[in-house]
Tab-separated table of C-alpha atoms in Angstrom:
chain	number	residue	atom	x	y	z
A	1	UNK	CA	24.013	10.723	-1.305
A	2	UNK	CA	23.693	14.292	-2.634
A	3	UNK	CA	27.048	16.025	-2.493
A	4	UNK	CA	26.727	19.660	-2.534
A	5	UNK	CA	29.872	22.257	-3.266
A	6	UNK	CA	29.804	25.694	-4.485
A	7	UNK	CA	26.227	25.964	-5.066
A	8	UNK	CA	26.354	23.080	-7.467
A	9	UNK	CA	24.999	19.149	-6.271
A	10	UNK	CA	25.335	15.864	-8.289
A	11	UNK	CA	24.249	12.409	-6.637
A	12	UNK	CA	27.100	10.295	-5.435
A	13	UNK	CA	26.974	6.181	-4.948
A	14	UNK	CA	28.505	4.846	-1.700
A	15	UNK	CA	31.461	3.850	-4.001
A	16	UNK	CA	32.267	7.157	-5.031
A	17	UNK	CA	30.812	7.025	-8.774
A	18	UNK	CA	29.020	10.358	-9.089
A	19	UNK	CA	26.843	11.355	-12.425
A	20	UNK	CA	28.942	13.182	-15.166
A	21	UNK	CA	28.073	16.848	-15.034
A	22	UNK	CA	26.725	18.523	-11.382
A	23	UNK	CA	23.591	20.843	-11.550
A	24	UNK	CA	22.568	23.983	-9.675
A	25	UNK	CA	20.020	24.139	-6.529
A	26	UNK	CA	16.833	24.570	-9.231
A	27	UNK	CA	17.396	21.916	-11.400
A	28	UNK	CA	16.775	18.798	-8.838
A	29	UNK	CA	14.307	17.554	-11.268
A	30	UNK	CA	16.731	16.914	-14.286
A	31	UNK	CA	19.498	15.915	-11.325
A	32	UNK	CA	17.575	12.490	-10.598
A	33	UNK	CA	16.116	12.385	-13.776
A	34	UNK	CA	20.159	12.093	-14.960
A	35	UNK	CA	21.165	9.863	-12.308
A	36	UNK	CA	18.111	6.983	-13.388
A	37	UNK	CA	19.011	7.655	-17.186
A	38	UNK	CA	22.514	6.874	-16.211
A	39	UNK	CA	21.837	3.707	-14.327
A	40	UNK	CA	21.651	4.925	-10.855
A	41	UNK	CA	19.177	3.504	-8.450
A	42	UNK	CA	17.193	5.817	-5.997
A	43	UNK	CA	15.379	4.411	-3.055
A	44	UNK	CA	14.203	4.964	0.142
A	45	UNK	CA	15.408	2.765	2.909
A	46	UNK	CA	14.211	3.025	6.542
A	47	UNK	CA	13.184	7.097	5.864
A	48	UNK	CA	16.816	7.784	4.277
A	49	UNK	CA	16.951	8.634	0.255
A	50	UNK	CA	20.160	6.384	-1.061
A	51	UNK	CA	21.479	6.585	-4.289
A	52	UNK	CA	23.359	3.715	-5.595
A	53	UNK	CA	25.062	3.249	-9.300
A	54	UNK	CA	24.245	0.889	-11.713
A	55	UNK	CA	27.239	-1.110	-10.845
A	56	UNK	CA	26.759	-1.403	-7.088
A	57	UNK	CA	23.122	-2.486	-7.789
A	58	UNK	CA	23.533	-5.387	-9.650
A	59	UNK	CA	24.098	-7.421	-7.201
A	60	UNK	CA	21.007	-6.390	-5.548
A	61	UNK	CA	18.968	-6.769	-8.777
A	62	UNK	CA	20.006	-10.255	-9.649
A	63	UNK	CA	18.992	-11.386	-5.658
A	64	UNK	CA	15.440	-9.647	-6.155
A	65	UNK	CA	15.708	-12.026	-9.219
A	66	UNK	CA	16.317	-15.053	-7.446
A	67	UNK	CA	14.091	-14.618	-4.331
């Protein structure tokens, strides 16, 4: 999810890992840019965006391996 407070956002796993630093409204962009270069995964899942951390998708990486 995208957590938004005081016009800043950063992209939050399920978990509660967020990225390191938070970013204003105009820098989206470099916001998921960030979030892949720090592991997280971003996908779209039945028409909902969902942001998951490298942590929490391992699981799901070594299945996709497996099947």
């Amino acid at each position: 999810m995208i957590e938004k407070l005081a016009g800043q956002q950063q992209i939050v796993c399920e978990c509660g890992a967020s990225q390191t630093r938070t970013y204003q409204a105009d820098e989206f962009d470099v916001m998921v840019s960030d979030a892949r270069r720090e592991g997280f995964v971003i996908t779209k899942v039945s028409g909902e965006w969902q942001h998951t951390c490298e942590d929490c998708s391992r699981p799901a990486r070594a299945q996709r391996r497996l099947l």
